[in-house]
Short mmCIF file of C-alpha atoms in Angstrom, two decimals:
data_model
loop_
_atom_site.label_atom_id
_atom_site.label_comp_id
_atom_site.label_asym_id
_atom_site.label_seq_id
_atom_site.Cartn_x
_atom_site.Cartn_y
_atom_site.Cartn_z
CA MET A 1 289.74 139.21 138.33
CA THR A 2 290.82 142.65 138.76
CA ILE A 3 294.61 143.61 140.45
CA TYR A 4 293.00 144.49 143.71
CA GLN A 5 291.00 141.30 143.73
CA GLU A 6 294.13 139.06 143.84
CA ILE A 7 295.86 141.51 146.28
CA GLN A 8 292.89 140.83 148.61
CA ARG A 9 292.95 137.36 147.60
CA LEU A 10 296.43 137.60 148.71
CA LEU A 11 296.10 139.89 152.05
CA GLU A 12 293.58 136.99 152.89
CA TYR A 13 296.00 134.07 152.20
CA GLY A 14 298.76 135.91 154.36
CA LYS A 15 296.57 136.43 157.39
CA LYS A 16 295.40 132.70 156.97
CA LYS A 17 299.12 131.40 156.94
CA ASP A 18 299.78 133.71 159.97
CA LEU A 19 302.12 135.77 158.20
CA PHE A 20 300.84 138.93 159.44
CA LYS A 21 298.38 140.35 162.07
CA LYS A 22 295.18 141.66 161.20
CA ASP A 23 296.54 144.97 162.68
CA ASP A 24 299.60 144.69 159.86
CA GLU A 25 297.11 144.63 156.65
CA ILE A 26 296.74 147.94 155.57
CA TYR A 27 300.63 148.93 155.93
CA VAL A 28 301.06 144.96 153.91
CA ARG A 29 298.68 146.09 151.53
CA ASN A 30 300.46 149.57 151.19
CA ARG A 31 303.77 147.72 150.81
CA ILE A 32 302.12 145.37 147.89
CA LEU A 33 300.78 148.18 145.94
CA SER A 34 304.21 150.40 146.36
CA VAL A 35 306.15 146.75 144.30
CA LEU A 36 303.46 147.00 141.64
CA GLY A 37 303.83 150.46 141.17
CA LEU A 38 300.09 151.28 142.51
CA SER A 39 298.88 154.36 144.07
CA GLU A 40 295.28 153.86 144.31
CA TRP A 41 293.09 151.16 146.07
CA GLU A 42 289.99 149.74 145.26
CA GLU A 43 287.83 147.74 148.31
CA SER A 44 286.85 144.08 146.93
CA THR A 45 285.58 140.62 147.94
CA SER A 46 285.50 137.51 146.49
CA MET A 47 283.63 134.74 147.42
CA GLU A 48 285.71 131.82 145.49
CA PRO A 49 288.01 129.71 147.92
CA ILE A 50 291.72 130.73 148.63
CA PRO A 51 293.98 129.25 145.92
CA SER A 52 297.60 128.52 146.53
CA VAL A 53 299.87 130.87 146.62
CA ALA A 54 301.51 130.12 143.78
CA VAL A 55 298.44 130.56 141.59
CA ILE A 56 297.32 134.00 142.92
CA LEU A 57 301.31 134.87 142.00
CA GLU A 58 301.10 134.00 138.97
CA LYS A 59 297.95 136.43 137.92
CA ILE A 60 299.68 138.87 139.86
CA MET A 61 302.37 138.32 137.86
CA ASP A 62 301.01 138.20 134.61
CA TRP A 63 299.51 141.08 135.23
CA ALA A 64 302.77 142.90 136.28
CA TYR A 65 304.01 141.87 132.25
CA GLU A 66 301.09 143.09 130.64
CA HIS A 67 301.15 146.49 132.39
CA GLY A 68 304.89 147.03 132.01
CA LYS A 69 306.16 146.34 135.66
CA LEU A 70 308.02 143.36 134.53
CA ASN A 71 310.76 144.37 131.81
CA SER A 72 310.90 140.51 131.89
CA ASN A 73 308.87 137.08 131.66
CA THR A 74 311.43 134.73 132.14
CA THR A 75 311.03 132.43 135.45
CA ILE A 76 314.84 134.32 137.02
CA MET A 77 312.89 137.94 136.93
CA ARG A 78 309.15 136.47 137.72
CA ASP A 79 310.74 134.76 140.69
CA ILE A 80 312.47 137.83 141.63
CA PHE A 81 309.20 140.59 141.49
CA ASP A 82 307.02 138.01 143.75
CA THR A 83 309.61 137.17 146.00
CA GLU A 84 309.66 141.11 146.68
CA ILE A 85 305.73 140.92 147.12
CA MET A 86 305.82 138.45 149.60
CA ASN A 87 308.03 140.33 151.81
CA CYS A 88 305.90 142.71 152.45
CA MET A 89 303.65 139.98 154.58
CA MET A 90 306.70 138.64 156.20
CA ALA A 91 308.70 139.57 159.64
CA ARG A 92 312.06 140.91 159.86
CA PRO A 93 314.67 138.88 161.14
CA SER A 94 314.76 140.32 164.28
CA GLU A 95 310.83 139.09 164.96
CA MET A 96 311.48 135.86 163.50
CA ILE A 97 314.37 134.85 165.59
CA ARG A 98 312.56 135.90 168.54
CA GLY A 99 309.49 133.87 167.82
CA PHE A 100 311.88 130.88 167.27
CA TYR A 101 312.97 130.86 171.00
CA GLN A 102 309.81 131.98 172.22
CA ASN A 103 308.83 128.73 170.80
CA TYR A 104 312.06 126.60 172.00
CA GLU A 105 311.76 127.61 175.10
CA GLU A 106 308.39 125.46 174.78
CA SER A 107 310.12 123.07 172.82
CA PRO A 108 312.93 122.51 169.88
CA LYS A 109 310.26 120.32 168.00
CA LYS A 110 307.80 123.73 168.03
CA ALA A 111 310.49 126.37 167.22
CA THR A 112 311.61 123.96 164.14
CA GLU A 113 307.57 123.13 162.78
CA ARG A 114 306.80 127.08 163.21
CA PHE A 115 309.96 128.43 161.58
CA TYR A 116 309.29 125.08 158.33
CA ASP A 117 305.56 126.67 157.93
CA MET A 118 306.28 129.98 157.51
CA SER A 119 309.33 128.97 155.14
CA VAL A 120 306.28 127.36 152.86
CA ALA A 121 303.76 129.90 153.90
CA SER A 122 306.36 132.55 152.49
CA ASN A 123 306.91 130.87 149.52
CA TYR A 124 310.01 130.51 150.24
CA ILE A 125 310.00 126.96 149.21
CA ARG A 126 308.21 126.56 146.40
CA ALA A 127 305.63 123.73 147.52
CA ASP A 128 304.21 124.24 143.98
CA ARG A 129 308.13 122.93 142.05
CA ILE A 130 308.59 120.61 145.07
CA GLU A 131 305.26 118.84 144.09
CA ARG A 132 307.09 118.56 140.59
CA ASN A 133 309.54 116.09 141.54
CA LYS A 134 309.18 112.43 140.98
CA GLN A 135 309.66 110.09 143.92
CA TRP A 136 309.17 106.53 144.38
CA LYS A 137 310.45 103.68 146.77
CA ALA A 138 313.11 101.22 145.43
CA VAL A 139 313.17 97.91 147.45
CA THR A 140 316.86 96.71 147.24
CA PRO A 141 318.90 94.03 149.50
CA TYR A 142 319.68 96.91 152.57
CA GLY A 143 316.51 97.98 152.74
CA GLU A 144 314.11 100.54 151.17
CA ILE A 145 315.61 103.41 149.78
CA ASP A 146 314.17 106.68 148.59
CA MET A 147 314.38 107.69 144.73
CA THR A 148 313.83 111.74 143.59
CA ILE A 149 313.83 112.68 140.44
CA ASN A 150 314.67 116.81 141.10
CA LEU A 151 312.33 118.87 138.87
CA ALA A 152 312.34 121.39 141.54
CA LYS A 153 314.97 123.98 140.19
CA PRO A 154 313.44 125.75 137.14
CA GLU A 155 315.71 124.95 134.10
CA LYS A 156 317.15 128.06 132.32
CA ASP A 157 315.42 128.82 128.87
CA LEU A 158 317.81 130.25 126.42
CA LYS A 159 316.36 133.85 126.79
CA GLU A 160 317.76 133.42 130.33
CA ILE A 161 321.46 131.84 129.35
CA ALA A 162 322.08 134.65 126.96
CA LEU A 163 321.07 137.33 129.44
CA ILE A 164 323.14 135.76 132.05
CA LYS A 165 325.99 135.40 129.68
CA ASP A 166 325.79 139.50 129.24
CA ALA A 167 325.29 139.59 133.14
CA ARG A 168 327.83 141.75 135.60
CA GLU A 169 329.47 139.00 137.96
CA SER A 170 328.93 139.90 141.24
CA THR A 171 330.78 138.71 144.52
CA TYR A 172 328.40 139.84 147.13
CA PRO A 173 327.20 137.64 148.56
CA THR A 174 330.22 135.22 148.54
CA CYS A 175 328.54 132.33 148.09
CA LEU A 176 324.39 130.78 148.35
CA LEU A 177 325.12 130.31 151.34
CA CYS A 178 326.49 133.24 152.72
CA ILE A 179 324.41 135.21 155.72
CA GLU A 180 324.09 138.35 153.38
CA ASN A 181 321.61 136.31 151.81
CA GLU A 182 319.08 136.87 154.11
CA GLY A 183 316.68 139.37 151.85
CA TYR A 184 318.74 139.93 148.93
CA GLN A 185 316.73 140.70 146.21
CA GLY A 186 318.15 138.72 143.90
CA THR A 187 320.09 139.01 139.89
CA LEU A 188 320.28 136.52 136.42
CA ARG A 189 322.90 135.29 138.75
CA ASN A 190 321.70 134.89 142.40
CA PRO A 191 318.33 133.62 143.57
CA ALA A 192 315.84 135.66 144.79
CA ARG A 193 315.51 135.44 148.81
CA ALA A 194 314.42 138.67 150.10
CA THR A 195 311.69 135.74 152.29
CA HIS A 196 315.07 134.13 152.95
CA ARG A 197 315.19 134.33 157.37
CA ILE A 198 317.93 132.46 159.18
CA ILE A 199 318.03 132.03 162.47
CA PRO A 200 321.30 132.14 164.92
CA ILE A 201 322.23 129.15 166.94
CA THR A 202 325.54 128.30 168.89
CA LEU A 203 327.51 125.00 168.82
CA LYS A 204 330.13 124.70 170.57
CA ASP A 205 330.47 128.35 171.90
CA GLU A 206 330.43 129.37 168.27
CA ASP A 207 328.17 131.23 166.07
CA TRP A 208 326.18 129.45 163.59
CA TYR A 209 322.78 129.48 161.89
CA ILE A 210 319.66 127.03 160.65
CA GLN A 211 317.85 127.88 157.66
CA TYR A 212 315.62 125.63 155.30
CA SER A 213 316.37 124.50 151.94
CA PRO A 214 314.43 126.23 149.43
CA TYR A 215 314.59 122.62 147.40
CA VAL A 216 313.35 120.49 150.37
CA TYR A 217 314.71 116.86 149.00
CA TYR A 218 312.89 115.38 152.71
CA ASN A 219 310.56 116.57 155.40
CA GLU A 220 312.32 119.94 157.31
CA HIS A 221 315.23 119.70 155.10
CA CYS A 222 317.50 122.52 157.28
CA ILE A 223 321.10 123.81 156.08
CA VAL A 224 322.87 124.51 159.38
CA LEU A 225 326.22 127.12 158.36
CA ARG A 226 328.82 128.56 159.81
CA LYS A 227 328.36 132.69 160.52
CA GLN A 228 332.22 133.39 158.42
CA HIS A 229 332.61 132.04 154.67
CA MET A 230 335.23 129.36 155.52
CA PRO A 231 335.59 126.07 153.81
CA MET A 232 334.77 122.84 154.84
CA GLN A 233 337.22 120.91 156.90
CA ILE A 234 336.32 117.54 158.69
CA SER A 235 337.96 117.84 162.32
CA ARG A 236 337.28 116.50 165.45
CA ALA A 237 335.37 120.07 166.23
CA THR A 238 333.00 118.95 163.46
CA PHE A 239 332.17 115.74 165.50
CA ASP A 240 331.19 118.22 168.63
CA ARG A 241 329.40 120.67 166.85
CA LEU A 242 326.76 117.41 165.30
CA LEU A 243 326.45 116.36 168.31
CA ASP A 244 325.88 119.22 170.00
CA PHE A 245 323.19 119.99 167.20
CA THR A 246 321.36 116.68 168.49
CA ARG A 247 321.66 117.95 172.17
CA LYS A 248 319.62 121.41 171.06
CA PHE A 249 317.77 119.97 168.58
CA PRO A 250 317.14 116.05 169.30
CA HIS A 251 314.54 115.15 167.16
CA TYR A 252 316.55 116.25 163.69
CA PHE A 253 319.60 114.49 162.54
CA ILE A 254 322.65 116.43 161.32
CA GLY A 255 325.28 115.34 158.84
CA SER A 256 328.16 116.81 157.45
CA ASN A 257 329.02 116.19 153.74
CA ALA A 258 332.85 115.46 153.18
CA ASP A 259 336.04 118.36 152.72
CA LEU A 260 337.27 116.24 149.93
CA PRO A 261 336.29 116.76 145.86
CA ILE A 262 334.52 114.13 144.45
CA VAL A 263 333.66 112.92 147.62
CA GLY A 264 332.15 116.15 149.04
CA GLY A 265 328.82 117.42 148.21
CA SER A 266 328.28 121.06 145.48
CA ILE A 267 329.34 123.53 147.80
CA LEU A 268 332.62 123.11 149.78
CA SER A 269 333.39 126.47 150.17
CA HIS A 270 331.06 127.41 152.72
CA ASP A 271 331.14 125.12 155.90
CA HIS A 272 327.86 123.63 156.68
CA PHE A 273 326.01 120.58 157.54
CA GLN A 274 322.23 119.42 156.65
CA GLY A 275 319.76 118.26 158.98
CA GLY A 276 316.07 117.32 159.09
CA GLY A 277 312.96 115.73 160.67
CA TYR A 278 313.38 112.63 158.39
CA THR A 279 314.90 108.79 158.77
CA PHE A 280 316.70 107.93 155.69
CA ALA A 281 317.15 104.04 154.95
CA VAL A 282 320.52 104.02 156.37
CA GLU A 283 319.17 104.72 159.64
CA ARG A 284 317.02 101.83 159.54
CA ALA A 285 319.70 99.34 158.38
CA GLU A 286 320.54 96.42 160.60
CA ILE A 287 324.10 95.99 162.01
CA GLU A 288 326.17 93.21 160.58
CA GLU A 289 328.98 92.83 162.82
CA THR A 290 329.84 94.59 166.35
CA LEU A 291 332.85 95.40 168.70
CA GLN A 292 334.47 97.51 171.20
CA LEU A 293 336.84 99.49 172.63
CA ALA A 294 338.35 98.36 175.50
CA SER A 295 339.01 102.29 176.64
CA TYR A 296 335.39 103.24 175.88
CA PRO A 297 333.63 100.03 176.77
CA SER A 298 329.97 101.60 177.16
CA VAL A 299 330.36 102.26 173.65
CA THR A 300 328.77 99.81 170.60
CA ILE A 301 330.53 99.88 167.53
CA GLY A 302 329.04 98.72 164.60
CA ILE A 303 329.29 97.72 160.66
CA VAL A 304 326.35 98.44 158.73
CA LYS A 305 324.65 96.50 156.37
CA TRP A 306 324.86 99.40 153.61
CA PRO A 307 326.45 99.05 150.00
CA MET A 308 328.55 101.92 151.15
CA SER A 309 331.55 101.15 154.38
CA VAL A 310 329.64 102.60 157.43
CA VAL A 311 330.74 102.24 161.22
CA ARG A 312 328.26 102.94 163.54
CA VAL A 313 329.42 104.59 167.07
CA CYS A 314 326.72 104.53 169.80
CA GLY A 315 327.08 105.86 173.56
CA ASN A 316 326.91 108.99 175.47
CA GLN A 317 327.87 112.15 173.42
CA GLU A 318 331.90 112.82 174.61
CA ASP A 319 332.30 109.20 174.25
CA VAL A 320 330.88 109.13 170.69
CA ALA A 321 332.87 112.42 169.96
CA ASN A 322 335.95 110.20 171.22
CA VAL A 323 335.78 107.08 169.02
CA THR A 324 334.44 108.97 166.10
CA GLU A 325 338.16 111.07 166.30
CA HIS A 326 339.90 107.65 166.66
CA ILE A 327 338.17 106.38 163.88
CA TRP A 328 338.36 109.61 162.26
CA ARG A 329 342.33 109.48 162.29
CA LYS A 330 343.20 106.12 161.67
CA TRP A 331 341.14 106.41 158.81
CA GLN A 332 343.13 109.15 157.46
CA VAL A 333 346.25 107.53 157.26
CA TYR A 334 344.75 103.98 156.06
CA SER A 335 345.90 102.43 153.06
CA ASP A 336 345.27 98.68 152.06
CA SER A 337 346.66 98.31 147.93
CA THR A 338 344.49 95.13 148.01
CA VAL A 339 341.33 97.23 147.46
CA GLY A 340 342.67 99.46 146.21
CA ILE A 341 342.83 102.09 149.22
CA ILE A 342 345.39 104.19 149.37
CA ALA A 343 345.61 107.31 151.82
CA TYR A 344 348.10 109.90 150.15
CA THR A 345 349.42 110.91 146.84
CA GLY A 346 352.61 113.03 147.95
CA ASP A 347 351.20 115.22 150.32
CA THR A 348 347.62 114.89 148.69
CA PRO A 349 344.71 113.28 151.20
CA HIS A 350 342.76 110.70 149.89
CA ASN A 351 340.73 109.01 153.09
CA THR A 352 337.73 111.28 154.85
CA VAL A 353 334.37 110.82 156.41
CA THR A 354 331.13 111.44 156.17
CA PRO A 355 329.76 111.87 159.34
CA ILE A 356 326.14 111.43 160.22
CA ALA A 357 324.98 112.47 163.64
CA ARG A 358 320.85 111.90 165.54
CA ARG A 359 320.03 110.89 168.73
CA ARG A 360 318.62 107.11 169.78
CA GLY A 361 316.75 107.81 172.77
CA ASP A 362 318.74 109.38 175.75
CA LEU A 363 322.07 108.28 173.59
CA TYR A 364 324.19 109.80 170.89
CA GLU A 365 324.71 107.97 167.56
CA MET A 366 326.85 108.52 163.97
CA ASP A 367 327.58 106.63 161.40
CA ILE A 368 331.34 106.90 159.82
CA VAL A 369 330.94 106.73 156.31
CA LEU A 370 334.89 105.93 154.92
CA ARG A 371 335.29 107.87 151.32
CA ASN A 372 338.81 107.88 149.58
CA ASN A 373 338.98 110.24 146.49
CA ARG A 374 341.64 108.71 144.65
CA THR A 375 341.28 108.50 140.72
CA SER A 376 342.84 106.25 138.30
CA GLU A 377 343.43 105.93 134.24
CA GLU A 378 340.31 103.64 134.26
CA HIS A 379 338.25 105.71 136.61
CA PRO A 380 339.15 109.36 135.65
CA ASP A 381 335.72 110.33 137.50
CA GLY A 382 336.61 108.34 140.82
CA ILE A 383 337.54 105.02 142.00
CA PHE A 384 335.17 104.95 144.57
CA HIS A 385 332.68 107.41 142.62
CA PRO A 386 329.81 106.04 139.73
CA HIS A 387 331.73 104.55 136.88
CA ARG A 388 331.16 105.41 133.68
CA GLU A 389 329.01 102.73 132.96
CA LEU A 390 326.65 104.09 135.03
CA HIS A 391 326.94 107.89 133.71
CA HIS A 392 323.38 107.88 131.84
CA ILE A 393 321.93 107.58 135.15
CA LYS A 394 324.08 109.13 137.19
CA ARG A 395 327.43 110.77 137.67
CA GLU A 396 327.11 113.86 139.99
CA ASN A 397 329.05 113.54 143.21
CA ILE A 398 327.38 111.11 145.85
CA GLY A 399 326.49 113.38 148.45
CA LEU A 400 325.66 113.19 152.38
CA ILE A 401 321.78 113.01 151.20
CA GLU A 402 322.67 110.12 148.92
CA VAL A 403 325.29 107.94 151.38
CA MET A 404 321.74 107.88 153.50
CA GLY A 405 319.89 106.75 150.78
CA LEU A 406 317.91 109.44 148.95
CA ALA A 407 318.82 109.23 144.91
CA VAL A 408 318.72 113.00 143.83
CA LEU A 409 318.36 111.74 140.52
CA PRO A 410 318.92 114.38 137.83
CA GLY A 411 316.38 116.55 135.87
CA ARG A 412 316.68 115.22 132.72
CA LEU A 413 315.74 111.40 133.51
CA ALA A 414 312.05 112.25 133.72
CA PHE A 415 311.98 113.04 129.98
CA GLU A 416 314.34 110.28 129.12
CA LEU A 417 312.47 107.68 130.67
CA LYS A 418 309.15 108.25 129.39
CA ARG A 419 310.79 107.98 125.85
CA LEU A 420 312.49 104.57 127.01
CA GLY A 421 309.15 103.71 127.96
CA GLU A 422 308.07 104.16 124.70
CA TYR A 423 310.71 102.17 123.09
CA LEU A 424 310.21 99.44 125.07
CA ILE A 425 306.63 99.39 124.23
CA ALA A 426 307.36 99.74 120.98
CA PRO A 427 310.47 98.45 120.09
CA VAL A 428 312.32 100.41 116.85
CA GLU A 429 315.90 100.06 115.35
CA ARG A 430 318.67 102.12 117.22
CA SER A 431 319.29 104.64 113.86
CA GLU A 432 315.85 105.24 115.18
CA TRP A 433 316.81 106.61 118.58
CA GLU A 434 316.84 110.42 119.74
CA GLU A 435 320.68 110.99 119.99
CA SER A 436 320.09 112.00 123.67
CA LEU A 437 318.50 108.70 124.60
CA LEU A 438 321.33 106.80 122.97
CA LYS A 439 323.39 106.45 126.11
CA HIS A 440 320.83 104.41 127.41
CA TRP A 441 321.04 101.74 124.30
CA ASP A 442 322.66 98.69 126.26
CA TRP A 443 320.52 98.95 129.13
CA TYR A 444 317.66 99.03 127.03
CA LYS A 445 318.30 95.81 125.65
CA GLU A 446 319.16 94.84 128.87
CA ILE A 447 315.40 95.23 130.51
CA LEU A 448 313.94 93.55 126.71
CA GLN A 449 315.93 90.24 127.31
CA LYS A 450 314.58 90.56 131.30
CA TYR A 451 311.42 91.02 130.68
CA GLU A 452 309.04 88.80 129.03
CA THR A 453 306.04 90.93 128.91
CA ILE A 454 306.02 94.74 128.61
CA THR A 455 302.93 96.79 128.59
CA THR A 456 301.61 100.88 129.00
CA ASP A 457 300.78 99.36 132.42
CA ASN A 458 303.87 98.22 133.94
CA VAL A 459 306.21 99.87 131.81
CA MET A 460 307.06 102.80 134.08
CA ARG A 461 307.18 100.59 137.37
CA ILE A 462 309.23 98.03 135.37
CA LEU A 463 312.06 101.66 134.98
CA GLU A 464 311.36 102.66 138.67
CA VAL A 465 312.57 99.28 139.38
CA GLU A 466 315.45 99.14 137.35
CA VAL A 467 316.32 102.83 137.94
CA GLY A 468 316.20 102.03 141.57
CA GLU A 469 318.89 98.77 141.03
CA LYS A 470 321.10 101.24 139.04
CA PHE A 471 321.23 103.50 141.97
CA GLN A 472 321.98 100.76 144.43
CA ARG A 473 325.42 100.34 142.06
CA VAL A 474 326.01 103.48 142.37
CA LEU A 475 326.32 103.66 145.94
CA GLU A 476 328.19 100.27 145.72
CA HIS A 477 330.72 101.89 143.61
CA ALA A 478 330.76 104.48 146.36
CA GLY A 479 331.86 102.34 149.03
CA VAL A 480 335.42 101.87 149.63
CA PHE A 481 335.34 98.11 151.20
CA LYS A 482 333.13 95.76 148.28
CA GLN A 483 330.06 93.97 149.09
CA THR A 484 332.38 90.45 148.40
CA GLU A 485 334.16 88.10 150.44
CA GLU A 486 337.55 90.02 150.19
CA GLY A 487 335.81 93.65 150.93
CA LYS A 488 334.65 92.34 154.08
CA ARG A 489 337.80 90.82 155.57
CA ALA A 490 339.25 93.97 154.30
CA PHE A 491 336.42 96.52 156.10
CA LEU A 492 337.22 93.93 159.40
CA ASP A 493 341.15 94.51 158.74
CA PHE A 494 340.38 97.97 159.45
CA LEU A 495 338.40 97.85 162.09
CA GLU A 496 341.11 95.59 164.38
CA ILE A 497 343.42 98.39 164.09
CA LEU A 498 341.21 100.80 165.93
#
């Protein structure tokens, strides 16, 4: 096909996905021609079905590189260029905002669904890359947990790494969550965001924005970010904002990462939440024990059957906020040396929470996940963090998404599990192993002893089950009150002081 046929296919795709209207077609076409450095147009038609936008863009990028329009054929530079092309079909922010709130008047669900669909259609969310993620379910005593090996983020090749090393550092945008990312072209260091759109919302009379994560880990994975670049800090206002969000978007859950290192998320420098339209395992988990506070007789409080330490509060909006604040403040200063919980080292705080809000019909619900970020000589990465024996599977922070029961495992595991499967089918001596796989040696021996029959038909399923069991242990390590009689007694001791 000629470049003009590919452009025409892209235009047909854009109209089909309602990225622009028929009256906009000539304008959009000319903007695309401009980006590609073309000054002529050849009318063309194709009887072939319109392929995915990723396929069309790949062909256009190949043409651009072959004709000197693309200086470097790396993934980063192709992403920047194809995003500029897609932006030619995108509405300006004010139009997106107007459309969002027109749909919101009909229903909040319609507003978010349309916004999400546009984020996918524009290739801001690169669906072809999301599909690369490996996903399965792990059966645990706490329910089915979601497992994901993250392959959506493209790994930088050696050429890109060299280019980044020599690239000038920039302080604009200040971070990856700042509102100044909207429409940003992108650089070797900052991802292309020309098609990125954010919607202003008000939470407790403050200016916030909602956007979608380009690396969606679950259905309609949204990020709610503060207008100002301010560090994350858990406070009473945090709980009010979360509950206010669920009042305005009752079909979404929303949660906040903890605000301390080790137990917090990957970006603590910009206050933000994560939410979406997905039911996580923690939401389905049973309540093991219930209690009530005399001051709030209409509020139910329960211990959730979960590998981490979770208190669930359910009631009306104001009471849930009050009780959540009460539990959080008690937890901030709570110590129990018999189970390793110490609130402060000098003036340095260790106790915080990961709060998660949702609706249960007309009621409001808050899960309060108790966290502690202490380290020790034995566990320098964190006492309540995956311990060293699990680092071959997961050593990164246990953030909000994993707290709720979705494992986000490193991309390296895809290759490592494949090679490990080959070794399990045809065992070889340790001396013959690839060096990068030696961290799995002890695990490999355990699997060989555990399973009588390992074949090409069952080996990957065996490994999925085993990784699921490892992740269950990861969550148990992150729990401040362990799943033992002593741990359960200590949990109840804490609740008694409420």
